[in-house]
PDB file of C-alpha atoms in Angstrom:
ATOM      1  CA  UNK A   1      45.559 -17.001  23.030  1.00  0.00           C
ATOM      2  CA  UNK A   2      44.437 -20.584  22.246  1.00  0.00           C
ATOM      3  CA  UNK A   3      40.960 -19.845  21.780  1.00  0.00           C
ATOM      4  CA  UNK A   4      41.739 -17.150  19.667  1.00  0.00           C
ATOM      5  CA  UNK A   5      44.221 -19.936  17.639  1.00  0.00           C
ATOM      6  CA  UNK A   6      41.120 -22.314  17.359  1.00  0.00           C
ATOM      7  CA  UNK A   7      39.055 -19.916  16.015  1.00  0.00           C
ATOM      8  CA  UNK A   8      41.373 -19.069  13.372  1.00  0.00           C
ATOM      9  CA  UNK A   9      42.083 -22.876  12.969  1.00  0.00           C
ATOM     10  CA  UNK A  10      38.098 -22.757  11.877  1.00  0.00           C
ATOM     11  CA  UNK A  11      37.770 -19.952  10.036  1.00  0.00           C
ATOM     12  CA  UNK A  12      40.403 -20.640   7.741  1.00  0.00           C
ATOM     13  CA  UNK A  13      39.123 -24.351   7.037  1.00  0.00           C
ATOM     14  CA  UNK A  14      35.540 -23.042   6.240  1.00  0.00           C
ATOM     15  CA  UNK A  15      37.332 -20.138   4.184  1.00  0.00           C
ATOM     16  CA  UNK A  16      39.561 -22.673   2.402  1.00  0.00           C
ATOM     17  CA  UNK A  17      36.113 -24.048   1.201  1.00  0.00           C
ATOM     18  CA  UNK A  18      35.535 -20.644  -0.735  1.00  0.00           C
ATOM     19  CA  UNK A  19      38.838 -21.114  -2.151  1.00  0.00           C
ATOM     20  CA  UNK A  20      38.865 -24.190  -3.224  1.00  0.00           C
ATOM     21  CA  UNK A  21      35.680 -26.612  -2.824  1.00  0.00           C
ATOM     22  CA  UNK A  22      33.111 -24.069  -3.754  1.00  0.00           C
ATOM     23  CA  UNK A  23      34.977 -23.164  -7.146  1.00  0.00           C
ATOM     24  CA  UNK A  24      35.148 -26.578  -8.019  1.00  0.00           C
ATOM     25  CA  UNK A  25      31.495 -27.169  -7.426  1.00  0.00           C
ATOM     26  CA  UNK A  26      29.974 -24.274  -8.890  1.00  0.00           C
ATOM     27  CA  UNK A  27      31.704 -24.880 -12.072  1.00  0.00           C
ATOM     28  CA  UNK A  28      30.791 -28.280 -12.368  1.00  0.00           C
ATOM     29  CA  UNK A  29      27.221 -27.628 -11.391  1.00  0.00           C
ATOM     30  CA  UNK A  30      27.019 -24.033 -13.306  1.00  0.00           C
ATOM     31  CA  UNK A  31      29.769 -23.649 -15.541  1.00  0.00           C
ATOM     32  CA  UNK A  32      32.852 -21.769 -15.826  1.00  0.00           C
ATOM     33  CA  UNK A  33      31.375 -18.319 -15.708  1.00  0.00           C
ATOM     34  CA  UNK A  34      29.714 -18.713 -11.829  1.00  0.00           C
ATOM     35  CA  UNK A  35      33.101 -19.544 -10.275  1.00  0.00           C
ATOM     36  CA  UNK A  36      34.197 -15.869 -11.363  1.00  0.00           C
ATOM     37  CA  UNK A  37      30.861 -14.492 -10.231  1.00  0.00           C
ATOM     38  CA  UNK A  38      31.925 -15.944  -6.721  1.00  0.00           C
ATOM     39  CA  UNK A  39      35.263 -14.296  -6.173  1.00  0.00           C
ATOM     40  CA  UNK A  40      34.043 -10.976  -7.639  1.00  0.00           C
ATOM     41  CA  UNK A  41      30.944 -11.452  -5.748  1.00  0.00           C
ATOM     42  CA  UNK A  42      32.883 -12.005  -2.875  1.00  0.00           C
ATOM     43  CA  UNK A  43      35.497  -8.933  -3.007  1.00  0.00           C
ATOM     44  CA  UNK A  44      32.287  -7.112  -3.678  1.00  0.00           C
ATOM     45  CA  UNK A  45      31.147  -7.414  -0.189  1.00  0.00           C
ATOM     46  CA  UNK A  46      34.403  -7.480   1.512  1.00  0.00           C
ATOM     47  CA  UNK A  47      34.943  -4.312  -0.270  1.00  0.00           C
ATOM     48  CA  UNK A  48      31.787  -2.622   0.061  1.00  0.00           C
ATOM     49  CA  UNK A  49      30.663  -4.065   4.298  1.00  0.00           C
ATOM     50  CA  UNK A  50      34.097  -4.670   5.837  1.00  0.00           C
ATOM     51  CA  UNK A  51      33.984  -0.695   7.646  1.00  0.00           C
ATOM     52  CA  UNK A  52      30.394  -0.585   8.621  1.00  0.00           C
ATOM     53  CA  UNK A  53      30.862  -3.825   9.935  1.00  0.00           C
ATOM     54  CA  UNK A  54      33.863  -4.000  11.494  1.00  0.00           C
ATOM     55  CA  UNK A  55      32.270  -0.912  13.796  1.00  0.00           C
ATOM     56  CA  UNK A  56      30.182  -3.369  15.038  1.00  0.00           C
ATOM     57  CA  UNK A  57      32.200  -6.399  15.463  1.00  0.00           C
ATOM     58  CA  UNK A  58      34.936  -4.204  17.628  1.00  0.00           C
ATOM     59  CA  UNK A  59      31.841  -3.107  20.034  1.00  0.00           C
ATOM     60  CA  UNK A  60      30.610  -6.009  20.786  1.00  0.00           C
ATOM     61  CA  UNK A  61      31.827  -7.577  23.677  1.00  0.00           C
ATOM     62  CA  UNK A  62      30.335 -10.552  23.959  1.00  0.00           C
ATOM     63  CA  UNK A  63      30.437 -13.684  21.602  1.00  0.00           C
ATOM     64  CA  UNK A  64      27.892 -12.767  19.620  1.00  0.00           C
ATOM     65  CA  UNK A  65      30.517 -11.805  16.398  1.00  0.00           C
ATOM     66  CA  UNK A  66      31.781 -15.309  16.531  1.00  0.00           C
ATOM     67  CA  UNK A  67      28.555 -17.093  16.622  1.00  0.00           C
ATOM     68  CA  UNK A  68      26.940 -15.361  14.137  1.00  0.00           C
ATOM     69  CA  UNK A  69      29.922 -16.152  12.097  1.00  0.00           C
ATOM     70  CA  UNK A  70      29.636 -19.607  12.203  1.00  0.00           C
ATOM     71  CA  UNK A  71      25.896 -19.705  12.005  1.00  0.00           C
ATOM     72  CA  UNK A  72      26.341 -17.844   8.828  1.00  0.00           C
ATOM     73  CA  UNK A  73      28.877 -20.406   7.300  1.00  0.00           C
ATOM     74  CA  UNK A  74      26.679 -22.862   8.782  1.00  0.00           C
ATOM     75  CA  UNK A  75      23.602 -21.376   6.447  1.00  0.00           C
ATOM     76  CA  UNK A  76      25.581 -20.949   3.519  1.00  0.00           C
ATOM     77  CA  UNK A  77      27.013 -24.627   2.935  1.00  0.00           C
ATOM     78  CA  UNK A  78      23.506 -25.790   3.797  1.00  0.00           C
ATOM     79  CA  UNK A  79      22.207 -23.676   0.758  1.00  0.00           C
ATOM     80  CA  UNK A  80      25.178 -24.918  -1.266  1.00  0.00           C
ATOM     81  CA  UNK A  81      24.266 -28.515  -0.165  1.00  0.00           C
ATOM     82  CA  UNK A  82      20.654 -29.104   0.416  1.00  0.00           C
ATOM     83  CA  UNK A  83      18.581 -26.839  -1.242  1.00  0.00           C
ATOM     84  CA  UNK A  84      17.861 -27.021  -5.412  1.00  0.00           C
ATOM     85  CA  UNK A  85      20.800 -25.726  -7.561  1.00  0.00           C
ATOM     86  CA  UNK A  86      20.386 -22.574  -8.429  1.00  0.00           C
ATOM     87  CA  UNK A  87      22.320 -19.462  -9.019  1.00  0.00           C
ATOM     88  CA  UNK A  88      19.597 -17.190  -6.648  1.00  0.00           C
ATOM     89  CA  UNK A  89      20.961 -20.070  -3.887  1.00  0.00           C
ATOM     90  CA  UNK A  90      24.533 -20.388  -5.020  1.00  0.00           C
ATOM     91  CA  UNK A  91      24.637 -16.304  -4.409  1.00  0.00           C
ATOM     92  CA  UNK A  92      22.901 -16.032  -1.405  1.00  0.00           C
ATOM     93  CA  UNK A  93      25.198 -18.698  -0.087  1.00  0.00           C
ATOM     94  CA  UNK A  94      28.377 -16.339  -0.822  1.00  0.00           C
ATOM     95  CA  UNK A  95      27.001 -13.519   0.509  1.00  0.00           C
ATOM     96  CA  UNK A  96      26.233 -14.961   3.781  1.00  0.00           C
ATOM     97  CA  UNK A  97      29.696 -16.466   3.742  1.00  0.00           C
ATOM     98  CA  UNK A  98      31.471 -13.180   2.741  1.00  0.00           C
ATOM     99  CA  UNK A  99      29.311 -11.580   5.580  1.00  0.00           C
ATOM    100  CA  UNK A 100      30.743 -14.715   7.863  1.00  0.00           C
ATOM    101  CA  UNK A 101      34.030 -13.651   6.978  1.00  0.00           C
ATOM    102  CA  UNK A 102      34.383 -10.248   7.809  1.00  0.00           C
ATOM    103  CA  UNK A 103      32.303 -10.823  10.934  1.00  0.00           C
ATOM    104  CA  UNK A 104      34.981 -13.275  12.248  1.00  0.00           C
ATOM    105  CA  UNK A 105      38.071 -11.691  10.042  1.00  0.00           C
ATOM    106  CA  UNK A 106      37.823  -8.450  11.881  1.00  0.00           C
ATOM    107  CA  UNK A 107      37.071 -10.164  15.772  1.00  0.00           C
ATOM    108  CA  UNK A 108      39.893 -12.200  15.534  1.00  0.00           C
ATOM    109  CA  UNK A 109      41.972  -9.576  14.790  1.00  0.00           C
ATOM    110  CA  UNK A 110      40.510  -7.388  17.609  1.00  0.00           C
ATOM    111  CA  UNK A 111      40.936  -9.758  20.251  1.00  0.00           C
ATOM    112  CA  UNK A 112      44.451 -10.709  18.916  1.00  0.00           C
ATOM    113  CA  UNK A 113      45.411  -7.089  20.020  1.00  0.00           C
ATOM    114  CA  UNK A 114      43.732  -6.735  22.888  1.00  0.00           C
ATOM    115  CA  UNK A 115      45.298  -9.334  25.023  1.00  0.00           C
ATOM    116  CA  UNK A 116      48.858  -8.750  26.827  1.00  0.00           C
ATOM    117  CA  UNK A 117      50.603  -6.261  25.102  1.00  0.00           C
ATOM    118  CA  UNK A 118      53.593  -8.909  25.610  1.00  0.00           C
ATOM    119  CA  UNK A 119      51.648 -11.737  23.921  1.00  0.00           C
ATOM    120  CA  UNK A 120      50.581  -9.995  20.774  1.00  0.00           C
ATOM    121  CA  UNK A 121      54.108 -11.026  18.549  1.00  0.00           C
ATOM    122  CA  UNK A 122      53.129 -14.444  19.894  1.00  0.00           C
ATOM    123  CA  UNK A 123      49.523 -14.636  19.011  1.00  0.00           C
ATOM    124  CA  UNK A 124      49.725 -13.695  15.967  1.00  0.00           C
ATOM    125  CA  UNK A 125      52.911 -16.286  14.623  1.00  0.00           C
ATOM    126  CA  UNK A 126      50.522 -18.684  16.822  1.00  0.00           C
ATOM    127  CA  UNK A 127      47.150 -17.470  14.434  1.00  0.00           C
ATOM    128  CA  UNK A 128      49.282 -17.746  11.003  1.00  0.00           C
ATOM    129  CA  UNK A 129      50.466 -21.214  12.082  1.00  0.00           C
ATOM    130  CA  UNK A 130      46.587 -22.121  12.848  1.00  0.00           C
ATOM    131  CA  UNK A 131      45.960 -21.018   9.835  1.00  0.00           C
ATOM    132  CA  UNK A 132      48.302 -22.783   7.815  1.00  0.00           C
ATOM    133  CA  UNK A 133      46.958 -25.856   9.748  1.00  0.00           C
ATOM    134  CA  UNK A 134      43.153 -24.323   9.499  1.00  0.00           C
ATOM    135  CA  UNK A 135      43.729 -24.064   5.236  1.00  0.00           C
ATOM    136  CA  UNK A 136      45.526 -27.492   4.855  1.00  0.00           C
ATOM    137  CA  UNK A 137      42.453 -29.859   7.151  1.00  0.00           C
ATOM    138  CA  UNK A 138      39.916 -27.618   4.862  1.00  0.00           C
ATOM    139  CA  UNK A 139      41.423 -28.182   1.892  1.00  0.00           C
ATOM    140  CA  UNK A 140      42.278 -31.978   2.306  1.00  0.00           C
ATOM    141  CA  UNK A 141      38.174 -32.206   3.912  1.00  0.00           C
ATOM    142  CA  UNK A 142      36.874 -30.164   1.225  1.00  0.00           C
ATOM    143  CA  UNK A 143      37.868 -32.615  -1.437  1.00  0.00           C
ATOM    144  CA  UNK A 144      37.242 -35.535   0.308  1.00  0.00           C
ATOM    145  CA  UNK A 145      33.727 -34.269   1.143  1.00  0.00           C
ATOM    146  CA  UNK A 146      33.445 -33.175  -2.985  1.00  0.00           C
ATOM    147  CA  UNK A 147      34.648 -36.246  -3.989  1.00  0.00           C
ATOM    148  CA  UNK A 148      32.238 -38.078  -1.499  1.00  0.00           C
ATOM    149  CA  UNK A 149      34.763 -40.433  -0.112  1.00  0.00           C
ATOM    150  CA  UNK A 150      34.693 -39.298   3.841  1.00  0.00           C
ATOM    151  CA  UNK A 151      30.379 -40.629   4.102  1.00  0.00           C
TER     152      UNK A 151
END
């Protein structure tokens, strides 16, 4: 139950980013218009991946799901950071991010159900809590990051 807690913890403060931080940036870098591309690029996938790859996610046993996950968040804010500004990189960023998301969306869920039947209430108040925690450290890091105060 904690680890699956911690992993919500992180996911939630690297999906606060897509909520918050990378709006912010996009439209100061590219205008209004790409911070709209973003969340409809972003249901897009969700909408369009989330059943073919939730098949996979709830096969696969091992940690694989969750590592790719992060590697994949990993990739996109290293686009978003390092690399020239650019809407080809400022898309391929959010789709590896909305691919991150589902990937460790859907596991967390899985394993959240497949623990003690008696735990499962309990895991999941213990996940929303972590996430409320997860959202509020991303949000507060995000900006501080942004606004280049925390390096």
């Amino acid at each position: 139950m904690f680890g699956v807690s911690l992993f919500v913890f992180l996911f939630t403060f690297f999906y606060i980013q897509l909520e918050s931080t990378i709006p912010v940036f996009s439209d100061q870098v590219f205008g209004g218009s790409a911070t709209s591309f973003i969340f409809v690029l972003n249901a897009l996938i969700v909408i369009f991946f989330q059943m073919s790859v939730s098949k996979w996610v709830c096969k696969e046993n091992s940690k694989t799901p969750k590592v790719l996950s992060f590697v994949l968040f990993g990739i996109s804010f290293l686009l978003l950071h390092a690399l020239e500004h650019s809407y080809f990189y400022l898309f391929f960023a959010i789709i590896l991010f909305s691919f991150a998301e589902i990937v460790i969306y859907i596991r967390l869920d899985y394993e959240a159900t497949n623990i003690d039947e008696r735990l499962i209430a309990s895991t999941f108040g213990i996940m929303s809590l972590s996430s409320a925690f997860g959202g509020m450290a991303g949000s507060y890091l995000g900006s501080l990051f942004y606004n280049q105060e925390f390096f």
